[in-house]
Structure formats: structure tokens, C-alpha cells
Amino acid sequence: MSALRRKFGDDYQVVTTLSSGSGFKQPPKKKRQRFVDKNGRCNVQHGNLSGETSRYLSDLFTTLVDLKWRWNLFIFILTYTVAWLFMASMWWLIAYIRGDLNRAHDEKYTPCVANVYNFPSAFLFFIETEATIGYGYRYITDKCPEGIILFLLQSILGSIVDAFLIGCMFIKMSQPKKRAETLMFSEHAVISMRDGKLTLMFRVGNLRNSHMVSAQIRCKLLKSRQTPEGEFLPLDQLELDVGFSTGADQLFLVSPLTICHVIDTKSPFYDLSQRSMQTEQFEIVVILEGIVETTGMTCQARTSYTEDEVLWGQRFFPVISLEEGFFKVDYSQFHATFEIPTPPYSVKEQEEMLLMSSPLMAPAINNSGGTMPERNNSVDCFDSLDDLSTRIPLKLQKITGREDRPKKLLRMCSTTSEKAYSMGDLPMKLQRLSSVPGNSEEKLVPKTSKVTCDPMSQSVADLPPKLQRLAGGSRIEGNLPPKLRKMNSERFT
């Protein structure tokens, strides 16, 4: 532990056991059947193909390539052996029909094939012809037209068989399946915090110096589920985002890389916690594809992680160190992990706890103790002002028109759904006015609320008598600017 602290610092301390701190105990789980083995082999067998076997024979070349090596070698040897025996029998049959076998030692007789007097000699002639090894002792003569036709047929069929079988063996030997064995995956996947987010991580590496061109990685989550219609899906495939939107799935696989899947609201693991992992059953299939740099062929490597191979609250050891002039990769620590403190809750539970701990917004309350209505908007304010402007003189209408109203009044009227404020939020001038004895509780409402809710006709009682008759209400002179009061006094006196 001390060595680990010196290497990674206090923030990367090894905890003793995650289950002891969180109260969860992991019981031993029985290994279940995997869909994809760790080496990438899919555990799927196709059965009841009685009527579909002809499809395999129609694509014979691919069928032979897909066979195992022992069956390929058996078919290769068997095909050549049968072809050689068949063609040697044909040459022997021609010699038997022509009577060359009985007169093979007659110097005056010209046989179809010289020095062929039994089946072994016919077989040797066929091998010499097929392998183009001319020893000069056995040869075909011009007195045998059927032998010439058989020679042409032998050359054509031999080229076809060579092209088919040798091509099949070459394709099978050049398949990049063995290249996939030099692509490593970590034995376990881990879940821990990275950049403040709960993240599922695993590690990939390339053991060869040759690169994988256009390497791309994908992840599939295999999990059984039941649809709302009652249909049961035993192996439902869900996509795990490992950086498709950001381009992080395109790998520059020179050194070991840690592949990350951020668990958020769009992730299938949104409600996965340390406790729920005890009962969950899922399998994460990882597919790494790329082009082999030396051959230019596409290579695919696969592996999988079951729920018991996903470690909660752990992180991978660093494997890259800077040496003199180069970077060194220590593959002895490729699969090693160490425990770090990690919340045992799912992302959904963490968001719910954060929402419950945040302070709630109290509703705004007006002076009368009730909630302000939502209809105190600027349209109502301007409507009340327009009703008042139709009842005052033309000059006063022009002065108090919407386009000439004070900017402060327009700002107050344009506020939507104004709320009442406490006395501490009122301006100092309004606080002093509200503190004068005799002011009712309704006068404590701020200017914005009074302009928004009460029409200006409520203050007409303060106007001169002549202006009261025109305005039909109480005065507003006390609330008018000094310049406007002077103009009103000159007009009505």
C-alpha cells in the first residue's frame, strides 16, 4: 500500500475491501453459459438444417475455408489421391484396350504410351505428366488420338483442381484470425469514477509492432428482457456508446488503451448499482476491428465480460513509463487493478439524492398573504394606461403617450408576472413613505405592482376640480413630475 501511495499519491489509495465499507457482500456466483468466449468464439450451434445443407454445397469454397484444419488437410489429400488414381486408371485402360500391355516389349510395335505395360507404369506416366517432370523414358506417341484427348482433359482438370485446393489452403493460411490472438483484452472490466462521472472501463492492447489501420471498437450488451406486449427476448442486443458521437471509438492502437463507457441517462446501466449487480445477468461483447498493416486484410478480435467479471470500484494500473528516448509498456500489469473509493449507488440514485438535498424554491407571496396572479403582464398595464389617456386632455395625452412615457415607467410595465417584495427589497424612498403613520397596508405595494395591478385612474382624486371632471376620478398631480404639474396648472387656471 505504501508503494502504491508513493506512485499514485493520496488520491489513489488502495481500500481494503469495498464490501466492508458499503455493507454489501458478494456471494460466490456460479459461472453460467457464455454467449461469446474470452477467446472470441461464439457458442452457437445451428440445428435442424435438413433442408438447408444444399446451401453449404452451393458455396463449396467458403465451406472448405470455414472447416477446421484437420478436415481441410484430409480433403486436400483425399482429392489429389482420388484424382491421381482415376487418371492413372484411364491411361491403363487405354493401354489395355489397345493391347499395349501384351506387346510392350515388341520393338516393331508403336504403343499409345511408350514403356507403359502395367498399372504402376501408367501411374508413373500420369505423375510425370501432371507434375511436368519429364524423365524421357515414358512418352505419348502420335499413333494414339484417344491418348491425346485424354492428355488435354488431364491438363484442364488438373489445373482446376490445383487452383481450387491450393487457393483454398492459401486463403485459410492467410486468414487474419491468428493476428487477432496478438490483440489483448483485459480479463476484467471495472466501474469507477472518471472525470466526475461513473464509467465502465476495460483495456485493449496490441502485442505486435505492426499497427492496426482504421481500428474501431464496438460494444454490445446482451441481456434478456420482456417487452410490454409479453414477448420474451433471451438475447436482446443493446449498443454501449464508447465514443461513437465524439470519435473516441476510432483507435490509434499503438499502446494499450482504456476504453470508457460513461454511464448516464442514455446508458443501459443507468440504474445499475453495486447491490443490483448481485442479481443482474448480462454479458458485454467487445468487438475490435481493423486492417492488418502487413497484409491489408480485415481482422476482427472479440471477447466478452459477464456480470461477475465486472469489478465495482476498481481501476487499472498504469502500464506506460517514459524511458530514455522511448516509451515502455509493461504488459505484466496489463490485467492488474486496484480498488479506489467509489459510491455504491447507481447514477439514477445519485441524481435522486442530489435532487432531494438541493434547496427548494419558495413561492412568491404578495402583501395580502396570497400568491400573485400570473396575469399581471405588460399588456394589462398598457391597456389601463390607454383607458386613462382617453379621458384626459389632448395635450396631456400627447405628453403621457406610450411613445413619450418615462423609460422607468415602461420598464416597470414590461415586467411579466411581477411578484410582491418584502420591505427590505423596496427602494429607500418607498420605505420612508410606507413608514409614515396613516398609510394603509395597500400603500406598501411597490411601484411596479401598483402600476401593474392598479390603473392610474385611482389617483385622479388628487387632480384640480376641472381636471377631475375631465378625468372622472381622483388626482394624479401628486404623482406627476414638476414640469407636468406646471403645465397642468397653466392650462386650467
Short mmCIF file of C-alpha atoms in Angstrom, two decimals:
data_model
loop_
_atom_site.label_atom_id
_atom_site.label_comp_id
_atom_site.label_asym_id
_atom_site.label_seq_id
_atom_site.Cartn_x
_atom_site.Cartn_y
_atom_site.Cartn_z
CA MET A 1 0.00 0.00 0.00
CA SER A 2 2.84 2.41 0.79
CA ALA A 3 4.43 1.77 -2.59
CA LEU A 4 1.12 2.42 -4.28
CA ARG A 5 0.69 5.70 -2.40
CA ARG A 6 4.17 6.84 -3.39
CA LYS A 7 3.42 6.02 -7.02
CA PHE A 8 -0.11 7.36 -7.36
CA GLY A 9 -0.50 9.80 -4.46
CA ASP A 10 -3.01 10.05 -1.66
CA ASP A 11 -5.94 10.31 -4.05
CA TYR A 12 -5.27 6.76 -5.27
CA GLN A 13 -5.14 4.87 -2.01
CA VAL A 14 -5.99 1.21 -2.01
CA VAL A 15 -9.03 0.46 0.09
CA THR A 16 -9.16 -2.78 1.98
CA THR A 17 -12.46 -4.17 0.77
CA LEU A 18 -15.27 -2.30 -0.91
CA SER A 19 -17.88 -4.59 0.55
CA SER A 20 -16.85 -3.84 4.12
CA GLY A 21 -17.27 -0.10 3.66
CA SER A 22 -20.57 -0.22 1.86
CA GLY A 23 -22.14 -3.12 3.71
CA PHE A 24 -22.53 -5.29 0.62
CA LYS A 25 -21.19 -8.83 0.46
CA GLN A 26 -20.67 -10.60 -2.80
CA PRO A 27 -21.69 -14.23 -2.55
CA PRO A 28 -19.86 -16.65 -4.85
CA LYS A 29 -21.73 -16.89 -8.12
CA LYS A 30 -21.88 -19.91 -10.31
CA LYS A 31 -20.48 -19.44 -13.77
CA ARG A 32 -23.18 -19.52 -16.37
CA GLN A 33 -23.13 -20.25 -20.07
CA ARG A 34 -21.46 -17.56 -22.12
CA PHE A 35 -22.59 -16.34 -25.50
CA VAL A 36 -19.04 -15.37 -26.53
CA ASP A 37 -15.97 -16.99 -25.00
CA LYS A 38 -12.98 -14.98 -23.84
CA ASN A 39 -11.09 -16.01 -26.98
CA GLY A 40 -13.89 -14.68 -29.18
CA ARG A 41 -15.54 -17.95 -30.17
CA CYS A 42 -19.33 -17.77 -30.31
CA ASN A 43 -21.11 -20.60 -28.51
CA VAL A 44 -23.84 -21.02 -31.10
CA GLN A 45 -24.71 -24.24 -32.89
CA HIS A 46 -27.19 -24.45 -35.75
CA GLY A 47 -29.51 -27.44 -35.73
CA ASN A 48 -32.32 -28.90 -37.77
CA LEU A 49 -30.82 -27.85 -41.11
CA SER A 50 -32.03 -30.86 -43.07
CA GLY A 51 -33.38 -28.75 -45.90
CA GLU A 52 -30.61 -26.15 -45.82
CA THR A 53 -27.49 -28.29 -46.26
CA SER A 54 -27.59 -27.74 -50.02
CA ARG A 55 -26.78 -24.08 -49.40
CA TYR A 56 -23.41 -25.09 -47.97
CA LEU A 57 -22.62 -27.19 -51.04
CA SER A 58 -23.54 -24.34 -53.36
CA ASP A 59 -20.84 -22.25 -51.70
CA LEU A 60 -18.26 -25.01 -51.57
CA PHE A 61 -15.21 -22.76 -51.49
CA THR A 62 -16.35 -20.85 -48.39
CA THR A 63 -17.40 -24.12 -46.79
CA LEU A 64 -13.93 -25.55 -47.22
CA VAL A 65 -12.31 -22.39 -45.88
CA ASP A 66 -14.53 -22.44 -42.80
CA LEU A 67 -13.68 -26.05 -41.99
CA LYS A 68 -11.11 -26.91 -39.39
CA TRP A 69 -7.57 -27.56 -40.43
CA ARG A 70 -7.72 -31.33 -39.95
CA TRP A 71 -10.69 -31.57 -42.28
CA ASN A 72 -9.02 -29.31 -44.81
CA LEU A 73 -5.91 -31.46 -44.88
CA PHE A 74 -7.97 -34.63 -45.14
CA ILE A 75 -9.97 -33.29 -48.10
CA PHE A 76 -6.81 -31.96 -49.74
CA ILE A 77 -5.01 -35.31 -49.59
CA LEU A 78 -8.11 -37.30 -50.46
CA THR A 79 -8.89 -35.18 -53.52
CA TYR A 80 -5.40 -35.49 -55.01
CA THR A 81 -5.20 -39.21 -54.25
CA VAL A 82 -8.53 -39.95 -55.91
CA ALA A 83 -7.71 -37.76 -58.92
CA TRP A 84 -4.33 -39.40 -59.46
CA LEU A 85 -5.73 -42.90 -59.17
CA PHE A 86 -8.58 -42.08 -61.51
CA MET A 87 -6.38 -40.58 -64.23
CA ALA A 88 -3.81 -43.38 -63.90
CA SER A 89 -6.64 -45.88 -64.35
CA MET A 90 -7.71 -44.08 -67.53
CA TRP A 91 -4.23 -44.39 -69.05
CA TRP A 92 -4.05 -48.02 -68.04
CA LEU A 93 -7.49 -48.65 -69.58
CA ILE A 94 -6.43 -47.16 -72.91
CA ALA A 95 -3.32 -49.34 -72.95
CA TYR A 96 -5.40 -52.41 -72.06
CA ILE A 97 -7.98 -51.77 -74.77
CA ARG A 98 -5.33 -51.20 -77.46
CA GLY A 99 -3.38 -54.29 -76.37
CA ASP A 100 -0.28 -52.32 -75.48
CA LEU A 101 0.20 -54.29 -72.28
CA ASN A 102 0.88 -57.53 -74.15
CA ARG A 103 3.13 -56.02 -76.80
CA ALA A 104 5.03 -53.62 -74.64
CA HIS A 105 8.44 -55.27 -75.41
CA ASP A 106 7.88 -55.53 -79.17
CA GLU A 107 10.30 -53.14 -80.83
CA LYS A 108 8.34 -53.04 -84.12
CA TYR A 109 5.04 -52.10 -82.40
CA THR A 110 4.19 -48.44 -81.62
CA PRO A 111 2.05 -48.27 -78.46
CA CYS A 112 -0.09 -45.32 -77.31
CA VAL A 113 2.32 -44.55 -74.47
CA ALA A 114 5.79 -45.92 -74.69
CA ASN A 115 7.05 -48.13 -71.86
CA VAL A 116 3.62 -48.49 -70.20
CA TYR A 117 2.97 -52.18 -69.66
CA ASN A 118 1.14 -52.33 -66.26
CA PHE A 119 -0.74 -50.13 -63.82
CA PRO A 120 2.31 -48.84 -61.87
CA SER A 121 3.92 -47.69 -65.09
CA ALA A 122 0.64 -45.95 -66.10
CA PHE A 123 0.51 -44.25 -62.71
CA LEU A 124 4.11 -43.06 -63.06
CA PHE A 125 3.35 -41.65 -66.52
CA PHE A 126 0.42 -39.70 -65.14
CA ILE A 127 2.53 -38.26 -62.27
CA GLU A 128 5.29 -37.24 -64.68
CA THR A 129 2.77 -35.54 -66.93
CA GLU A 130 0.85 -33.84 -64.12
CA ALA A 131 3.96 -32.62 -62.30
CA THR A 132 5.72 -31.76 -65.61
CA ILE A 133 8.65 -33.97 -64.64
CA GLY A 134 9.80 -35.42 -67.93
CA TYR A 135 12.27 -38.23 -67.42
CA GLY A 136 12.28 -39.09 -71.13
CA TYR A 137 11.50 -42.77 -70.72
CA ARG A 138 7.69 -42.72 -70.93
CA TYR A 139 6.07 -40.52 -73.54
CA ILE A 140 2.93 -40.36 -75.67
CA THR A 141 3.11 -41.20 -79.39
CA ASP A 142 1.24 -39.84 -82.41
CA LYS A 143 -0.44 -43.17 -83.13
CA CYS A 144 -2.99 -42.70 -80.26
CA PRO A 145 -5.65 -39.98 -80.81
CA GLU A 146 -7.56 -41.05 -77.72
CA GLY A 147 -4.42 -40.59 -75.64
CA ILE A 148 -4.04 -37.04 -76.96
CA ILE A 149 -7.63 -36.22 -75.96
CA LEU A 150 -7.09 -37.71 -72.52
CA PHE A 151 -3.90 -35.69 -72.17
CA LEU A 152 -5.78 -32.43 -72.87
CA LEU A 153 -8.53 -33.39 -70.43
CA GLN A 154 -5.96 -34.24 -67.77
CA SER A 155 -4.26 -30.85 -68.13
CA ILE A 156 -7.54 -28.93 -67.81
CA LEU A 157 -8.90 -30.88 -64.85
CA GLY A 158 -5.53 -30.82 -63.10
CA SER A 159 -5.35 -27.01 -63.36
CA ILE A 160 -8.87 -26.68 -61.95
CA VAL A 161 -8.16 -28.96 -59.00
CA ASP A 162 -4.87 -27.21 -58.27
CA ALA A 163 -6.47 -23.77 -58.37
CA PHE A 164 -9.34 -24.81 -56.14
CA LEU A 165 -7.47 -26.70 -53.45
CA ILE A 166 -4.29 -24.64 -53.37
CA GLY A 167 -6.32 -21.43 -53.37
CA CYS A 168 -8.43 -22.77 -50.51
CA MET A 169 -5.36 -23.62 -48.49
CA PHE A 170 -3.75 -20.26 -49.21
CA ILE A 171 -6.82 -18.31 -48.12
CA LYS A 172 -7.09 -20.36 -44.98
CA MET A 173 -3.42 -19.84 -44.11
CA SER A 174 -3.61 -16.10 -44.78
CA GLN A 175 -6.73 -15.54 -42.70
CA PRO A 176 -6.08 -12.88 -40.01
CA LYS A 177 -7.52 -14.99 -37.23
CA LYS A 178 -4.08 -15.60 -35.81
CA ARG A 179 -3.44 -11.86 -35.92
CA ALA A 180 -6.35 -11.46 -33.54
CA GLU A 181 -4.51 -13.56 -30.98
CA THR A 182 -1.94 -10.78 -30.63
CA LEU A 183 -4.68 -8.30 -29.70
CA MET A 184 -5.21 -8.41 -25.94
CA PHE A 185 -8.21 -7.57 -23.82
CA SER A 186 -8.16 -7.16 -20.07
CA GLU A 187 -9.52 -10.08 -18.10
CA HIS A 188 -11.94 -7.86 -16.18
CA ALA A 189 -13.88 -4.69 -16.76
CA VAL A 190 -14.09 -2.10 -13.98
CA ILE A 191 -16.60 0.53 -12.86
CA SER A 192 -15.29 3.63 -11.10
CA MET A 193 -15.36 7.41 -11.24
CA ARG A 194 -13.55 9.21 -14.05
CA ASP A 195 -13.85 12.95 -14.65
CA GLY A 196 -16.63 13.08 -12.07
CA LYS A 197 -18.79 10.50 -13.88
CA LEU A 198 -19.41 6.83 -13.19
CA THR A 199 -17.68 4.98 -16.03
CA LEU A 200 -17.39 1.39 -17.25
CA MET A 201 -13.82 0.72 -18.45
CA PHE A 202 -11.77 -2.09 -19.97
CA ARG A 203 -8.37 -2.23 -21.61
CA VAL A 204 -7.16 -3.28 -25.08
CA GLY A 205 -3.60 -3.69 -26.36
CA ASN A 206 -1.60 -4.67 -29.44
CA LEU A 207 1.35 -7.01 -28.90
CA ARG A 208 2.89 -6.57 -32.36
CA ASN A 209 4.87 -3.62 -33.64
CA SER A 210 2.77 -3.59 -36.82
CA HIS A 211 -0.22 -1.33 -36.46
CA MET A 212 -3.91 -1.95 -36.92
CA VAL A 213 -5.07 0.50 -39.58
CA SER A 214 -8.50 2.12 -39.04
CA ALA A 215 -9.05 0.27 -35.79
CA GLN A 216 -12.58 0.64 -34.44
CA ILE A 217 -14.19 -0.79 -31.32
CA ARG A 218 -17.83 -1.54 -30.58
CA CYS A 219 -19.64 -2.90 -27.53
CA LYS A 220 -22.89 -4.83 -27.29
CA LEU A 221 -24.86 -5.56 -24.14
CA LEU A 222 -26.62 -8.93 -24.22
CA LYS A 223 -29.41 -9.12 -21.71
CA SER A 224 -32.73 -10.89 -21.57
CA ARG A 225 -35.85 -8.77 -21.21
CA GLN A 226 -39.59 -8.92 -21.71
CA THR A 227 -41.43 -6.41 -23.88
CA PRO A 228 -44.64 -4.67 -22.73
CA GLU A 229 -46.52 -6.97 -25.12
CA GLY A 230 -45.27 -10.03 -23.24
CA GLU A 231 -42.62 -11.17 -25.74
CA PHE A 232 -39.51 -12.61 -24.11
CA LEU A 233 -36.17 -11.75 -25.73
CA PRO A 234 -33.47 -14.10 -24.40
CA LEU A 235 -30.51 -12.31 -26.02
CA ASP A 236 -31.55 -8.73 -26.59
CA GLN A 237 -28.66 -6.66 -28.00
CA LEU A 238 -28.18 -3.09 -26.83
CA GLU A 239 -25.47 -0.73 -28.01
CA LEU A 240 -23.00 0.66 -25.49
CA ASP A 241 -21.65 4.03 -26.50
CA VAL A 242 -17.85 4.00 -26.28
CA GLY A 243 -17.35 7.32 -28.06
CA PHE A 244 -19.27 6.97 -31.32
CA SER A 245 -20.54 10.56 -31.17
CA THR A 246 -17.12 12.00 -30.31
CA GLY A 247 -14.96 9.72 -32.49
CA ALA A 248 -13.32 8.06 -29.49
CA ASP A 249 -14.19 4.65 -30.92
CA GLN A 250 -11.59 5.19 -33.67
CA LEU A 251 -8.43 3.89 -32.03
CA PHE A 252 -4.77 4.64 -32.60
CA LEU A 253 -3.74 1.31 -31.17
CA VAL A 254 -0.01 1.76 -30.64
CA SER A 255 -0.01 1.38 -26.86
CA PRO A 256 -2.62 -0.13 -24.53
CA LEU A 257 -5.76 1.99 -24.35
CA THR A 258 -8.55 2.14 -21.78
CA ILE A 259 -11.96 2.13 -23.42
CA CYS A 260 -14.60 4.07 -21.48
CA HIS A 261 -18.39 3.97 -21.45
CA VAL A 262 -19.89 6.85 -19.49
CA ILE A 263 -22.94 5.74 -17.52
CA ASP A 264 -25.60 8.42 -17.94
CA THR A 265 -29.32 8.64 -18.60
CA LYS A 266 -28.89 7.12 -22.08
CA SER A 267 -26.83 4.18 -20.84
CA PRO A 268 -28.40 0.74 -20.21
CA PHE A 269 -26.53 0.79 -16.87
CA TYR A 270 -28.31 3.94 -15.68
CA ASP A 271 -29.94 2.13 -12.74
CA LEU A 272 -27.07 -0.33 -12.13
CA SER A 273 -25.64 -0.19 -8.61
CA GLN A 274 -23.29 -2.39 -6.65
CA ARG A 275 -26.23 -4.04 -4.92
CA SER A 276 -28.14 -4.73 -8.14
CA MET A 277 -25.09 -6.39 -9.69
CA GLN A 278 -25.66 -9.29 -7.31
CA THR A 279 -28.86 -10.23 -9.14
CA GLU A 280 -28.26 -8.88 -12.66
CA GLN A 281 -27.35 -11.20 -15.52
CA PHE A 282 -25.78 -9.63 -18.59
CA GLU A 283 -22.85 -10.03 -20.94
CA ILE A 284 -20.81 -7.29 -22.60
CA VAL A 285 -19.45 -8.32 -26.01
CA VAL A 286 -16.47 -6.28 -27.25
CA ILE A 287 -15.63 -6.26 -30.97
CA LEU A 288 -12.37 -4.77 -32.22
CA GLU A 289 -11.99 -4.43 -35.99
CA GLY A 290 -9.12 -3.15 -38.09
CA ILE A 291 -6.98 -3.70 -41.16
CA VAL A 292 -3.74 -5.61 -40.78
CA GLU A 293 -0.96 -3.32 -41.92
CA THR A 294 1.21 -6.04 -43.48
CA THR A 295 -1.45 -7.93 -45.45
CA GLY A 296 -4.22 -5.35 -45.88
CA MET A 297 -6.86 -7.83 -44.71
CA THR A 298 -9.57 -7.05 -42.21
CA CYS A 299 -9.10 -8.53 -38.76
CA GLN A 300 -11.67 -8.86 -36.00
CA ALA A 301 -10.99 -9.71 -32.38
CA ARG A 302 -13.75 -10.44 -29.86
CA THR A 303 -14.15 -11.03 -26.17
CA SER A 304 -16.87 -10.70 -23.55
CA TYR A 305 -17.39 -9.79 -19.90
CA THR A 306 -20.11 -11.30 -17.77
CA GLU A 307 -21.54 -9.62 -14.67
CA ASP A 308 -19.11 -11.47 -12.38
CA GLU A 309 -16.18 -10.15 -14.43
CA VAL A 310 -17.13 -6.52 -13.92
CA LEU A 311 -15.40 -5.17 -10.81
CA TRP A 312 -17.06 -2.30 -8.96
CA GLY A 313 -14.82 0.41 -7.54
CA GLN A 314 -11.53 -0.57 -9.19
CA ARG A 315 -9.12 0.97 -11.65
CA PHE A 316 -6.36 -0.30 -13.94
CA PHE A 317 -2.71 0.09 -13.12
CA PRO A 318 -0.71 2.34 -15.49
CA VAL A 319 1.48 0.33 -17.84
CA ILE A 320 3.32 3.08 -19.76
CA SER A 321 6.51 4.64 -18.46
CA LEU A 322 8.97 7.06 -20.03
CA GLU A 323 12.45 5.67 -20.55
CA GLU A 324 15.49 7.19 -22.20
CA GLY A 325 14.20 8.21 -25.60
CA PHE A 326 11.18 5.90 -25.78
CA PHE A 327 8.02 4.82 -24.00
CA LYS A 328 8.00 1.41 -22.37
CA VAL A 329 4.88 -0.73 -21.95
CA ASP A 330 4.87 -3.16 -19.04
CA TYR A 331 2.44 -5.90 -20.00
CA SER A 332 2.89 -7.64 -16.67
CA GLN A 333 0.48 -5.05 -15.20
CA PHE A 334 -1.93 -5.17 -18.14
CA HIS A 335 -4.67 -7.02 -16.24
CA ALA A 336 -3.85 -5.65 -12.77
CA THR A 337 -6.38 -3.47 -10.97
CA PHE A 338 -6.53 -1.72 -7.60
CA GLU A 339 -9.51 -0.61 -5.52
CA ILE A 340 -10.48 3.02 -5.07
CA PRO A 341 -13.36 4.61 -3.12
CA THR A 342 -16.44 4.61 -5.34
CA PRO A 343 -20.08 5.34 -4.45
CA PRO A 344 -22.03 2.08 -4.40
CA TYR A 345 -25.11 3.79 -5.80
CA SER A 346 -26.33 3.92 -9.37
CA VAL A 347 -26.36 7.12 -11.38
CA LYS A 348 -30.13 7.26 -11.02
CA GLU A 349 -29.91 7.01 -7.24
CA GLN A 350 -27.17 9.64 -7.10
CA GLU A 351 -29.27 12.09 -9.12
CA GLU A 352 -32.29 11.47 -6.89
CA MET A 353 -30.24 12.07 -3.74
CA LEU A 354 -28.76 15.23 -5.23
CA LEU A 355 -32.22 16.48 -6.13
CA MET A 356 -33.53 15.81 -2.63
CA SER A 357 -30.61 17.59 -1.00
CA SER A 358 -30.92 20.74 -3.14
CA PRO A 359 -32.85 23.72 -1.59
CA LEU A 360 -36.40 24.18 -2.81
CA MET A 361 -37.66 27.49 -4.27
CA ALA A 362 -40.38 29.05 -2.08
CA PRO A 363 -43.37 30.54 -3.94
CA ALA A 364 -43.59 34.32 -4.09
CA ILE A 365 -46.24 35.92 -1.80
CA ASN A 366 -47.76 39.36 -2.11
CA ASN A 367 -48.55 41.79 0.68
CA SER A 368 -52.01 40.39 1.33
CA GLY A 369 -50.60 36.92 2.03
CA GLY A 370 -51.71 35.25 -1.21
CA THR A 371 -49.85 34.24 -4.31
CA MET A 372 -49.70 36.85 -7.03
CA PRO A 373 -51.77 36.05 -10.12
CA GLU A 374 -49.96 35.36 -13.33
CA ARG A 375 -51.92 37.86 -15.40
CA ASN A 376 -50.07 40.99 -14.22
CA ASN A 377 -48.28 41.48 -17.51
CA SER A 378 -47.27 44.48 -19.54
CA VAL A 379 -50.30 44.22 -21.85
CA ASP A 380 -52.73 44.81 -18.95
CA CYS A 381 -50.63 47.74 -17.78
CA PHE A 382 -50.70 49.45 -21.14
CA ASP A 383 -54.44 48.78 -21.53
CA SER A 384 -55.17 50.57 -18.25
CA LEU A 385 -52.96 53.47 -19.29
CA ASP A 386 -54.72 53.74 -22.66
CA ASP A 387 -58.13 53.86 -20.91
CA LEU A 388 -56.91 56.72 -18.77
CA SER A 389 -55.37 58.63 -21.69
CA THR A 390 -58.75 58.79 -23.48
CA ARG A 391 -60.23 60.73 -20.54
CA ILE A 392 -57.57 63.45 -20.11
CA PRO A 393 -56.89 66.48 -22.37
CA LEU A 394 -55.18 66.13 -25.71
CA LYS A 395 -52.01 67.83 -24.59
CA LEU A 396 -51.78 65.60 -21.57
CA GLN A 397 -52.46 62.57 -23.79
CA LYS A 398 -49.58 63.58 -26.03
CA ILE A 399 -47.25 64.04 -23.09
CA THR A 400 -48.28 60.82 -21.41
CA GLY A 401 -48.48 58.80 -24.68
CA ARG A 402 -46.84 55.41 -24.90
CA GLU A 403 -44.01 56.67 -27.02
CA ASP A 404 -43.32 59.59 -24.60
CA ARG A 405 -43.74 57.77 -21.31
CA PRO A 406 -40.76 57.80 -19.00
CA LYS A 407 -38.40 54.91 -19.61
CA LYS A 408 -38.61 53.93 -15.98
CA LEU A 409 -42.38 53.51 -16.27
CA LEU A 410 -42.01 51.43 -19.45
CA ARG A 411 -39.51 49.15 -17.77
CA MET A 412 -41.87 48.63 -14.87
CA CYS A 413 -44.80 47.89 -17.17
CA SER A 414 -42.84 45.46 -19.36
CA THR A 415 -42.11 43.12 -16.47
CA THR A 416 -44.19 39.94 -16.79
CA SER A 417 -45.92 38.47 -13.72
CA GLU A 418 -44.42 40.85 -11.17
CA LYS A 419 -44.21 39.45 -7.66
CA ALA A 420 -44.60 41.45 -4.45
CA TYR A 421 -41.45 42.04 -2.46
CA SER A 422 -40.71 42.38 1.19
CA MET A 423 -39.95 45.76 2.75
CA GLY A 424 -36.24 45.01 2.55
CA ASP A 425 -36.46 44.79 -1.25
CA LEU A 426 -38.30 48.13 -1.68
CA PRO A 427 -36.45 51.34 -2.63
CA MET A 428 -35.42 53.60 0.24
CA LYS A 429 -37.83 56.34 -0.81
CA LEU A 430 -40.77 53.94 -0.82
CA GLN A 431 -39.68 52.52 2.55
CA ARG A 432 -39.77 56.02 4.06
CA LEU A 433 -43.21 56.67 2.58
CA SER A 434 -44.53 53.38 3.91
CA SER A 435 -43.27 54.20 7.39
CA VAL A 436 -45.43 57.39 7.65
CA PRO A 437 -48.35 56.87 10.05
CA GLY A 438 -51.70 56.63 8.39
CA ASN A 439 -50.51 54.75 5.36
CA SER A 440 -52.58 51.66 4.86
CA GLU A 441 -51.15 48.26 4.10
CA GLU A 442 -52.10 48.64 0.49
CA LYS A 443 -49.70 51.59 0.10
CA LEU A 444 -46.80 49.33 0.91
CA VAL A 445 -47.08 47.70 -2.52
CA PRO A 446 -44.11 48.74 -4.71
CA LYS A 447 -44.45 50.94 -7.74
CA THR A 448 -44.16 48.05 -10.14
CA SER A 449 -47.03 46.20 -8.50
CA LYS A 450 -49.14 49.34 -8.30
CA VAL A 451 -48.60 50.20 -11.95
CA THR A 452 -49.17 46.62 -12.98
CA CYS A 453 -52.27 45.89 -10.98
CA ASP A 454 -53.99 49.29 -10.35
CA PRO A 455 -54.92 51.69 -13.17
CA MET A 456 -53.72 55.25 -12.92
CA SER A 457 -57.30 56.42 -12.59
CA GLN A 458 -57.14 55.59 -8.88
CA SER A 459 -55.01 58.68 -8.31
CA VAL A 460 -57.25 61.18 -10.24
CA ALA A 461 -58.71 62.37 -6.93
CA ASP A 462 -55.54 64.40 -6.46
CA LEU A 463 -56.15 66.48 -9.64
CA PRO A 464 -57.70 70.01 -9.68
CA PRO A 465 -61.54 70.11 -9.87
CA LYS A 466 -61.54 70.93 -13.57
CA LEU A 467 -59.19 68.07 -14.34
CA GLN A 468 -61.23 65.76 -12.08
CA ARG A 469 -64.30 66.36 -14.21
CA LEU A 470 -62.36 65.51 -17.34
CA ALA A 471 -60.61 62.52 -15.85
CA GLY A 472 -63.56 61.37 -13.80
CA GLY A 473 -61.64 60.32 -10.73
CA SER A 474 -59.13 61.36 -8.11
CA ARG A 475 -55.94 63.42 -8.66
CA ILE A 476 -52.70 62.18 -10.10
CA GLU A 477 -50.93 65.56 -9.82
CA GLY A 478 -49.13 64.49 -6.73
CA ASN A 479 -47.51 61.67 -8.72
CA LEU A 480 -46.72 63.78 -11.81
CA PRO A 481 -43.29 65.32 -12.48
CA PRO A 482 -42.88 69.04 -11.60
CA LYS A 483 -42.80 70.04 -15.27
CA LEU A 484 -46.12 68.30 -15.91
CA ARG A 485 -47.73 69.83 -12.81
CA LYS A 486 -46.68 73.31 -14.01
CA MET A 487 -48.20 72.70 -17.47
CA ASN A 488 -51.47 71.49 -15.91
CA SER A 489 -51.72 74.50 -13.62
CA GLU A 490 -51.15 76.91 -16.56
CA ARG A 491 -53.82 75.12 -18.62
CA PHE A 492 -56.66 75.07 -16.09
CA THR A 493 -56.11 78.45 -14.40
#
